Amino acid sequence: MNTVTRSLRRGRTALPRCSLNFSSVIGSSKSQNRLFASASNHEKHRPDPMARRPTAKCDPFGQGGKPLVLEDAIRLSATVDSAWKVETEMKETKEGNQLEHPATIVREFQHPDFMSAASFFQEVAAVAQMNDHFPSLTMERKLNSRKKMWTIVSSVRCHTKVLGGLSHHDFFLATLIDVEIERPEVKSLLMSDSDSQQ
């Protein structure tokens, strides 16, 4: 009585083990056998040598997980248009001291109407999307006391929330926005300096 018959009598549905001689199926070439054996061996996992190795700390901004200090923010502010302003806030250190900390860089733009400001935000949003770094965008209506009329003012505020302050990416994004507003089709969405100061 064979194994299958015994297993069926006991109520099991076991199949007999079979062994194949792969050299007779594939051929007698040793290189072919090694190729087939390595392809069929699912237990071995070969890591990709080009893959990035995980680190103990996630640091996508290359700053050790810390925001820029005030001195670095002031130094980097020279790389962007002078209309960008570094806003600071007071933070408490581990020792209990109060320290001035750069929180954001902000630039305001004036527009002739609400639709121009909305179109301007579309241009800024496209730059942000392509660079995967997103500023805060606000738009409000302000009274121009000199001209005695309303103007639309938009603010672009660059900061890195994950770090709780500024990163090099914020200044890079500000530079790209500076380049973008020099394009004629974007410049037409802004009020000229002479119009906004009158």
Coordinates of N, CA and C in Angstrom, one line a residue:
M1 N 0.9 -1.2 0.0 CA 0.0 0.0 0.0 C 0.9 1.2 0.0
N2 N 0.6 2.2 -0.9 CA 1.4 3.3 -1.0 C 1.0 4.5 0.0
T3 N 1.7 5.5 0.0 CA 1.5 6.6 0.9 C 0.2 7.3 0.7
V4 N -0.2 7.5 -0.5 CA -1.5 8.1 -0.8 C -2.7 7.3 -0.3
T5 N -2.6 6.0 -0.5 CA -3.7 5.2 0.0 C -3.8 5.2 1.5
R6 N -2.7 5.2 2.2 CA -2.7 5.2 3.6 C -3.2 6.5 4.1
S7 N -2.9 7.6 3.5 CA -3.3 9.0 3.9 C -4.8 9.1 3.7
L8 N -5.3 8.6 2.6 CA -6.8 8.7 2.3 C -7.6 7.8 3.3
R9 N -7.1 6.7 3.7 CA -7.8 5.9 4.7 C -7.8 6.6 6.1
R10 N -6.8 7.4 6.4 CA -6.8 8.1 7.7 C -7.6 9.4 7.6
G11 N -8.1 9.8 6.4 CA -8.9 11.0 6.2 C -8.1 12.2 5.9
R12 N -6.9 12.0 5.5 CA -6.0 13.1 5.1 C -6.0 13.2 3.6
T13 N -5.7 14.4 3.2 CA -5.6 14.6 1.7 C -4.2 15.0 1.4
A14 N -3.2 14.2 1.9 CA -1.8 14.5 1.6 C -1.4 13.9 0.3
L15 N -0.6 14.6 -0.4 CA -0.1 14.2 -1.7 C 1.3 13.7 -1.5
P16 N 1.8 12.7 -2.3 CA 3.1 12.2 -2.1 C 4.1 13.3 -2.5
R17 N 5.3 13.3 -1.9 CA 6.3 14.2 -2.3 C 6.9 13.7 -3.6
C18 N 7.2 14.7 -4.5 CA 7.9 14.3 -5.7 C 9.2 15.1 -5.8
S19 N 10.1 14.5 -6.4 CA 11.4 15.2 -6.6 C 11.7 15.1 -8.1
L20 N 12.1 16.2 -8.6 CA 12.5 16.3 -10.1 C 14.0 16.5 -10.2
N21 N 14.5 15.9 -11.2 CA 15.9 16.1 -11.5 C 15.9 17.2 -12.5
F22 N 16.2 18.5 -12.1 CA 16.2 19.6 -13.0 C 17.2 19.5 -14.1
S23 N 18.3 18.8 -13.9 CA 19.3 18.7 -15.0 C 18.7 18.0 -16.2
S24 N 17.8 17.1 -16.0 CA 17.2 16.4 -17.1 C 16.2 17.2 -17.8
V25 N 15.5 18.2 -17.1 CA 14.5 19.0 -17.7 C 15.2 20.2 -18.4
I26 N 16.2 20.8 -17.8 CA 16.8 22.0 -18.3 C 17.9 21.7 -19.3
G27 N 18.7 20.7 -18.9 CA 19.9 20.4 -19.6 C 21.0 20.2 -18.6
S28 N 22.1 19.8 -19.1 CA 23.2 19.4 -18.2 C 24.1 20.6 -18.0
S29 N 23.9 21.8 -18.5 CA 24.8 22.9 -18.3 C 24.7 23.4 -16.9
K30 N 25.9 23.5 -16.2 CA 25.9 23.9 -14.8 C 25.5 25.4 -14.7
S31 N 25.8 26.2 -15.7 CA 25.4 27.6 -15.6 C 23.9 27.8 -15.7
Q32 N 23.2 26.9 -16.5 CA 21.8 27.0 -16.6 C 21.2 26.5 -15.3
N33 N 21.7 25.5 -14.7 CA 21.2 25.0 -13.4 C 21.3 26.0 -12.3
R34 N 22.5 26.8 -12.3 CA 22.7 27.8 -11.2 C 21.7 28.9 -11.5
L35 N 21.4 29.3 -12.7 CA 20.5 30.3 -13.0 C 19.1 30.0 -12.6
F36 N 18.7 28.7 -12.9 CA 17.4 28.3 -12.5 C 17.3 28.2 -11.0
A37 N 18.3 27.7 -10.3 CA 18.3 27.6 -8.9 C 18.2 28.9 -8.2
S38 N 18.9 29.9 -8.7 CA 18.9 31.2 -8.1 C 17.6 31.9 -8.3
A39 N 16.9 31.7 -9.5 CA 15.7 32.3 -9.8 C 14.5 31.6 -9.0
S40 N 14.7 30.4 -8.7 CA 13.6 29.7 -7.9 C 13.8 29.8 -6.4
N41 N 14.9 30.2 -6.0 CA 15.1 30.3 -4.5 C 14.5 31.7 -4.0
H42 N 13.3 31.6 -3.4 CA 12.6 32.8 -3.0 C 13.0 33.2 -1.6
E43 N 13.8 32.4 -0.9 CA 14.2 32.8 0.4 C 15.3 33.8 0.5
K44 N 16.2 33.8 -0.5 CA 17.3 34.7 -0.6 C 16.8 36.1 -1.0
H45 N 17.2 37.1 -0.3 CA 16.8 38.5 -0.7 C 18.1 39.3 -0.8
R46 N 18.3 39.8 -2.0 CA 19.5 40.6 -2.3 C 19.1 42.0 -2.3
P47 N 19.7 42.8 -1.4 CA 19.3 44.2 -1.3 C 19.9 45.0 -2.5
D48 N 19.2 46.0 -2.9 CA 19.6 46.9 -4.0 C 20.8 47.7 -3.5
P49 N 22.0 47.6 -4.1 CA 23.2 48.3 -3.6 C 23.0 49.8 -3.9
M50 N 22.1 50.2 -4.8 CA 21.9 51.7 -5.0 C 20.9 52.3 -4.2
A51 N 20.2 51.5 -3.4 CA 19.1 52.0 -2.5 C 19.7 52.8 -1.4
R52 N 19.0 53.8 -0.9 CA 19.4 54.6 0.2 C 19.3 53.8 1.5
R53 N 20.3 53.8 2.3 CA 20.2 53.1 3.5 C 19.5 54.0 4.6
P54 N 18.7 53.3 5.4 CA 18.0 54.1 6.4 C 19.0 54.6 7.5
T55 N 18.7 55.8 8.0 CA 19.5 56.3 9.0 C 18.7 56.3 10.3
A56 N 19.4 56.6 11.4 CA 18.8 56.6 12.7 C 17.8 57.7 12.8
K57 N 18.0 58.8 12.1 CA 17.2 60.0 12.2 C 16.8 60.4 10.8
C58 N 15.5 60.7 10.6 CA 15.0 61.2 9.3 C 15.4 62.7 9.2
D59 N 16.1 63.0 8.2 CA 16.6 64.4 8.0 C 16.5 64.8 6.6
P60 N 15.3 65.1 6.1 CA 15.2 65.4 4.7 C 15.7 66.8 4.3
F61 N 15.9 67.7 5.3 CA 16.3 69.0 5.0 C 17.8 69.2 5.2
G62 N 18.5 68.2 5.7 CA 20.0 68.2 5.9 C 20.4 69.2 7.0
Q63 N 19.6 69.4 8.0 CA 19.9 70.3 9.0 C 20.0 69.7 10.4
G64 N 20.0 68.3 10.4 CA 20.0 67.6 11.7 C 18.7 67.7 12.4
G65 N 17.6 68.0 11.7 CA 16.3 68.0 12.3 C 16.1 69.3 13.1
K66 N 16.9 70.3 12.9 CA 16.8 71.6 13.6 C 16.6 72.7 12.6
P67 N 15.8 73.8 13.0 CA 15.6 74.9 12.1 C 16.9 75.8 12.0
L68 N 17.0 76.7 11.1 CA 18.1 77.6 11.0 C 18.1 78.5 12.1
V69 N 19.3 78.9 12.6 CA 19.4 79.9 13.6 C 19.4 81.3 13.0
L70 N 19.2 82.3 13.8 CA 19.0 83.7 13.3 C 20.1 84.2 12.4
E71 N 21.4 83.9 12.8 CA 22.5 84.3 12.0 C 22.5 83.7 10.6
D72 N 22.2 82.4 10.5 CA 22.1 81.8 9.2 C 21.0 82.4 8.4
A73 N 19.8 82.6 9.0 CA 18.7 83.2 8.3 C 19.0 84.6 7.7
I74 N 19.7 85.4 8.5 CA 20.1 86.7 8.1 C 21.1 86.6 6.9
R75 N 22.0 85.7 7.0 CA 23.0 85.5 6.0 C 22.3 85.1 4.7
L76 N 21.4 84.2 4.8 CA 20.7 83.7 3.6 C 19.7 84.7 3.0
S77 N 19.2 85.6 3.8 CA 18.3 86.6 3.3 C 18.9 87.5 2.3
A78 N 20.3 87.6 2.3 CA 21.0 88.4 1.2 C 20.9 87.7 -0.1
T79 N 20.5 86.4 -0.2 CA 20.4 85.7 -1.5 C 19.0 85.9 -2.1
V80 N 18.0 86.5 -1.4 CA 16.7 86.8 -2.0 C 16.5 88.3 -2.1
D81 N 15.4 88.6 -2.8 CA 15.0 90.0 -3.0 C 14.9 90.7 -1.6
S82 N 15.2 92.0 -1.5 CA 15.2 92.7 -0.3 C 13.7 92.9 0.3
A83 N 12.7 92.6 -0.6 CA 11.3 92.7 -0.1 C 11.0 91.6 0.8
W84 N 11.7 90.5 0.8 CA 11.5 89.4 1.8 C 12.0 89.8 3.1
K85 N 11.1 89.6 4.2 CA 11.5 90.0 5.5 C 11.5 88.7 6.4
V86 N 12.5 88.6 7.2 CA 12.6 87.5 8.2 C 11.8 87.9 9.4
E87 N 10.8 87.1 9.7 CA 10.0 87.3 11.0 C 10.5 86.4 12.0
T88 N 10.7 86.9 13.2 CA 11.2 86.1 14.3 C 10.2 85.9 15.4
E89 N 10.4 85.0 16.3 CA 9.6 84.8 17.5 C 10.5 84.4 18.6
M90 N 10.0 84.5 19.8 CA 10.8 84.2 21.0 C 10.6 82.7 21.3
K91 N 11.6 82.0 21.5 CA 11.5 80.6 22.0 C 12.3 80.4 23.2
E92 N 11.8 79.5 24.0 CA 12.6 79.1 25.2 C 13.5 78.0 25.0
T93 N 14.8 78.1 25.5 CA 15.8 77.1 25.3 C 15.6 76.1 26.4
K94 N 16.4 75.0 26.3 CA 16.3 74.0 27.4 C 16.8 74.5 28.7
E95 N 17.6 75.5 28.7 CA 18.1 76.1 30.0 C 17.1 77.1 30.5
G96 N 16.1 77.4 29.8 CA 15.0 78.3 30.3 C 15.2 79.8 29.8
N97 N 16.2 80.0 29.0 CA 16.5 81.3 28.4 C 15.6 81.6 27.2
Q98 N 15.2 82.9 27.0 CA 14.5 83.3 25.8 C 15.5 83.6 24.7
L99 N 15.2 83.1 23.5 CA 16.1 83.2 22.4 C 15.3 83.6 21.2
E100 N 15.7 84.6 20.4 CA 15.0 85.1 19.2 C 15.3 84.0 18.1
H101 N 14.2 83.6 17.5 CA 14.3 82.5 16.6 C 13.6 82.8 15.3
P102 N 14.3 82.7 14.1 CA 13.6 83.0 12.8 C 12.5 82.0 12.5
A103 N 11.3 82.5 12.4 CA 10.1 81.6 12.2 C 9.8 81.5 10.7
T104 N 9.7 82.6 10.0 CA 9.3 82.6 8.6 C 10.0 83.7 7.8
I105 N 9.9 83.6 6.5 CA 10.3 84.7 5.6 C 9.0 85.1 4.8
V106 N 8.7 86.4 4.8 CA 7.4 86.9 4.2 C 7.7 87.9 3.2
R107 N 6.9 87.9 2.1 CA 6.9 89.0 1.2 C 5.4 89.3 0.8
E108 N 5.1 90.6 0.7 CA 3.8 91.0 0.3 C 3.8 91.6 -1.1
F109 N 2.7 91.3 -1.8 CA 2.6 91.8 -3.2 C 1.2 92.5 -3.3
Q110 N 1.2 93.6 -4.0 CA -0.1 94.3 -4.2 C -0.6 94.0 -5.6
H111 N -1.9 93.9 -5.7 CA -2.6 93.5 -7.0 C -3.7 94.6 -7.3
P112 N -3.9 94.8 -8.6 CA -5.0 95.7 -9.0 C -6.4 95.2 -8.6
D113 N -6.6 93.9 -8.6 CA -7.9 93.4 -8.3 C -7.8 92.0 -7.7
F114 N -8.9 91.5 -7.2 CA -8.9 90.2 -6.6 C -8.6 89.1 -7.5
M115 N -9.1 89.1 -8.7 CA -8.8 88.0 -9.7 C -7.3 88.0 -10.1
S116 N -6.7 89.1 -10.1 CA -5.2 89.1 -10.4 C -4.4 88.4 -9.3
A117 N -4.9 88.7 -8.0 CA -4.2 88.1 -6.9 C -4.4 86.5 -6.9
A118 N -5.7 86.1 -7.3 CA -5.9 84.7 -7.4 C -5.1 84.0 -8.5
S119 N -4.9 84.7 -9.6 CA -4.1 84.2 -10.7 C -2.6 84.1 -10.3
F120 N -2.2 85.1 -9.5 CA -0.8 85.1 -9.0 C -0.6 83.9 -8.1
F121 N -1.6 83.6 -7.3 CA -1.4 82.5 -6.4 C -1.3 81.2 -7.2
Q122 N -2.0 81.1 -8.3 CA -1.8 79.9 -9.2 C -0.4 79.7 -9.6
E123 N 0.2 80.8 -10.0 CA 1.6 80.8 -10.4 C 2.6 80.4 -9.3
V124 N 2.3 80.9 -8.1 CA 3.2 80.5 -6.9 C 2.9 79.1 -6.6
A125 N 1.7 78.6 -6.7 CA 1.3 77.3 -6.4 C 2.0 76.3 -7.3
A126 N 2.1 76.7 -8.6 CA 2.8 75.8 -9.6 C 4.3 75.7 -9.2
V127 N 4.9 76.7 -8.8 CA 6.4 76.7 -8.4 C 6.5 75.8 -7.2
A128 N 5.6 76.0 -6.2 CA 5.7 75.2 -5.0 C 5.5 73.7 -5.3
Q129 N 4.5 73.4 -6.1 CA 4.2 72.0 -6.4 C 5.4 71.3 -7.1
M130 N 6.0 72.0 -8.0 CA 7.2 71.4 -8.8 C 8.4 71.2 -7.8
N131 N 8.4 72.0 -6.7 CA 9.6 71.8 -5.8 C 9.2 71.1 -4.5
D132 N 8.0 70.7 -4.4 CA 7.5 69.9 -3.3 C 7.8 70.6 -1.9
H133 N 7.6 71.9 -1.9 CA 7.8 72.7 -0.7 C 6.7 73.8 -0.8
F134 N 5.9 73.9 0.2 CA 4.7 74.7 0.1 C 4.6 75.9 1.1
P135 N 4.5 77.1 0.6 CA 4.4 78.2 1.5 C 2.9 78.4 1.9
S136 N 2.7 79.3 2.9 CA 1.4 79.7 3.3 C 1.0 81.0 2.4
L137 N -0.1 81.0 1.9 CA -0.6 82.0 1.0 C -1.8 82.7 1.6
T138 N -1.8 84.0 1.8 CA -3.0 84.7 2.3 C -3.2 85.9 1.4
M139 N -4.5 86.3 1.3 CA -4.9 87.4 0.5 C -5.9 88.2 1.3
E140 N -5.7 89.5 1.3 CA -6.7 90.4 2.0 C -6.8 91.7 1.3
R141 N -7.9 92.4 1.6 CA -8.2 93.7 1.1 C -7.8 94.7 2.1
K142 N -6.9 95.7 1.7 CA -6.4 96.7 2.6 C -6.7 98.1 2.0
L143 N -6.9 99.0 3.0 CA -7.2 100.4 2.5 C -5.9 101.1 2.4
N144 N -5.6 101.6 1.2 CA -4.5 102.4 0.9 C -4.8 103.9 1.3
S145 N -4.2 104.3 2.5 CA -4.6 105.6 3.0 C -4.1 106.8 2.1
R146 N -3.1 106.6 1.4 CA -2.6 107.7 0.5 C -3.5 107.9 -0.7
K147 N -3.9 106.7 -1.3 CA -4.7 106.8 -2.5 C -6.2 106.9 -2.2
K148 N -6.5 106.6 -0.9 CA -7.9 106.5 -0.4 C -8.7 105.5 -1.3
M149 N -8.2 104.4 -1.4 CA -8.9 103.3 -2.2 C -8.4 102.0 -1.7
W150 N -9.2 100.9 -2.0 CA -8.8 99.6 -1.5 C -7.8 98.9 -2.5
T151 N -6.9 98.2 -2.0 CA -6.0 97.4 -2.8 C -6.0 96.0 -2.2
I152 N -5.7 95.0 -3.1 CA -5.6 93.6 -2.7 C -4.1 93.3 -2.4
V153 N -3.9 92.8 -1.2 CA -2.5 92.5 -0.8 C -2.4 91.0 -0.6
S154 N -1.5 90.3 -1.2 CA -1.2 88.9 -1.0 C 0.1 88.7 -0.3
S155 N 0.1 87.7 0.6 CA 1.4 87.5 1.3 C 1.8 86.0 1.0
V156 N 3.1 85.9 0.8 CA 3.7 84.6 0.6 C 4.6 84.4 1.8
R157 N 4.3 83.4 2.6 CA 5.1 83.1 3.9 C 5.7 81.7 3.8
C158 N 7.0 81.7 3.7 CA 7.8 80.5 3.6 C 8.3 80.0 4.9
H159 N 8.0 78.8 5.3 CA 8.5 78.2 6.5 C 8.4 76.7 6.4
T160 N 9.1 76.0 7.3 CA 9.1 74.6 7.3 C 8.5 74.1 8.6
K161 N 7.2 73.7 8.6 CA 6.5 73.3 9.8 C 7.2 72.2 10.5
V162 N 7.7 71.2 9.8 CA 8.3 70.0 10.4 C 9.5 70.4 11.3
L163 N 10.2 71.4 10.9 CA 11.3 71.9 11.7 C 10.9 72.9 12.8
G164 N 9.8 73.5 12.6 CA 9.4 74.6 13.5 C 10.1 75.9 13.3
G165 N 10.5 76.1 12.0 CA 11.2 77.3 11.7 C 11.6 77.3 10.2
L166 N 12.8 77.9 9.9 CA 13.2 78.0 8.5 C 14.2 76.9 8.1
S167 N 14.2 76.6 6.8 CA 15.2 75.7 6.3 C 15.8 76.3 5.0
H168 N 16.8 75.7 4.5 CA 17.4 76.2 3.2 C 16.4 76.2 2.1
H169 N 15.4 75.2 2.2 CA 14.4 75.1 1.1 C 13.5 76.3 1.1
D170 N 13.3 77.0 2.2 CA 12.4 78.2 2.2 C 13.1 79.3 1.4
F171 N 14.4 79.5 1.6 CA 15.1 80.5 0.8 C 15.2 80.1 -0.6
F172 N 15.3 78.9 -0.9 CA 15.4 78.4 -2.3 C 14.0 78.7 -3.0
L173 N 12.9 78.4 -2.3 CA 11.6 78.7 -2.8 C 11.4 80.2 -3.0
A174 N 11.9 81.0 -2.1 CA 11.7 82.4 -2.2 C 12.5 82.9 -3.5
T175 N 13.7 82.3 -3.7 CA 14.4 82.7 -4.9 C 13.7 82.3 -6.2
L176 N 13.1 81.2 -6.2 CA 12.3 80.7 -7.4 C 11.1 81.6 -7.6
I177 N 10.4 82.1 -6.5 CA 9.3 83.0 -6.6 C 9.8 84.3 -7.2
D178 N 11.0 84.8 -6.7 CA 11.5 86.0 -7.3 C 11.8 85.9 -8.8
V179 N 12.2 84.8 -9.2 CA 12.5 84.6 -10.7 C 11.1 84.6 -11.4
E180 N 10.1 83.9 -10.8 CA 8.8 83.8 -11.4 C 8.1 85.1 -11.6
I181 N 8.3 86.0 -10.6 CA 7.6 87.3 -10.8 C 8.2 88.3 -11.8
E182 N 9.4 87.9 -12.3 CA 10.0 88.7 -13.4 C 9.5 88.3 -14.8
R183 N 8.7 87.2 -14.8 CA 8.1 86.9 -16.1 C 7.0 87.9 -16.5
P184 N 6.9 88.3 -17.7 CA 6.0 89.4 -18.1 C 4.5 89.0 -17.7
E185 N 4.1 87.7 -18.0 CA 2.7 87.4 -17.7 C 2.4 87.4 -16.2
V186 N 3.4 87.2 -15.4 CA 3.2 87.2 -13.9 C 3.3 88.7 -13.4
K187 N 4.2 89.4 -14.0 CA 4.4 90.8 -13.6 C 3.2 91.6 -13.9
S188 N 2.4 91.2 -14.9 CA 1.1 91.9 -15.2 C 0.1 91.7 -14.1
L189 N 0.2 90.7 -13.3 CA -0.7 90.5 -12.2 C -0.4 91.3 -10.9
L190 N 0.7 92.0 -10.9 CA 1.1 92.8 -9.8 C 1.0 94.3 -10.1
M191 N 0.8 95.1 -9.1 CA 0.8 96.5 -9.2 C 2.3 97.0 -9.3
S192 N 2.6 97.9 -10.1 CA 4.0 98.4 -10.1 C 4.3 99.2 -8.8
D193 N 5.5 99.3 -8.5 CA 5.9 100.0 -7.3 C 5.4 101.5 -7.3
S194 N 5.4 102.1 -8.4 CA 4.9 103.5 -8.4 C 3.4 103.6 -8.1
D195 N 2.6 102.6 -8.6 CA 1.2 102.5 -8.3 C 0.9 102.2 -6.9
S196 N 1.7 101.3 -6.3 CA 1.4 100.9 -4.9 C 1.8 102.0 -3.9
Q197 N 2.8 102.8 -4.2 CA 3.3 103.8 -3.2 C 2.5 105.1 -3.3
Q198 N 1.7 105.4 -4.4 CA 1.0 106.6 -4.5 C -0.2 106.7 -3.5

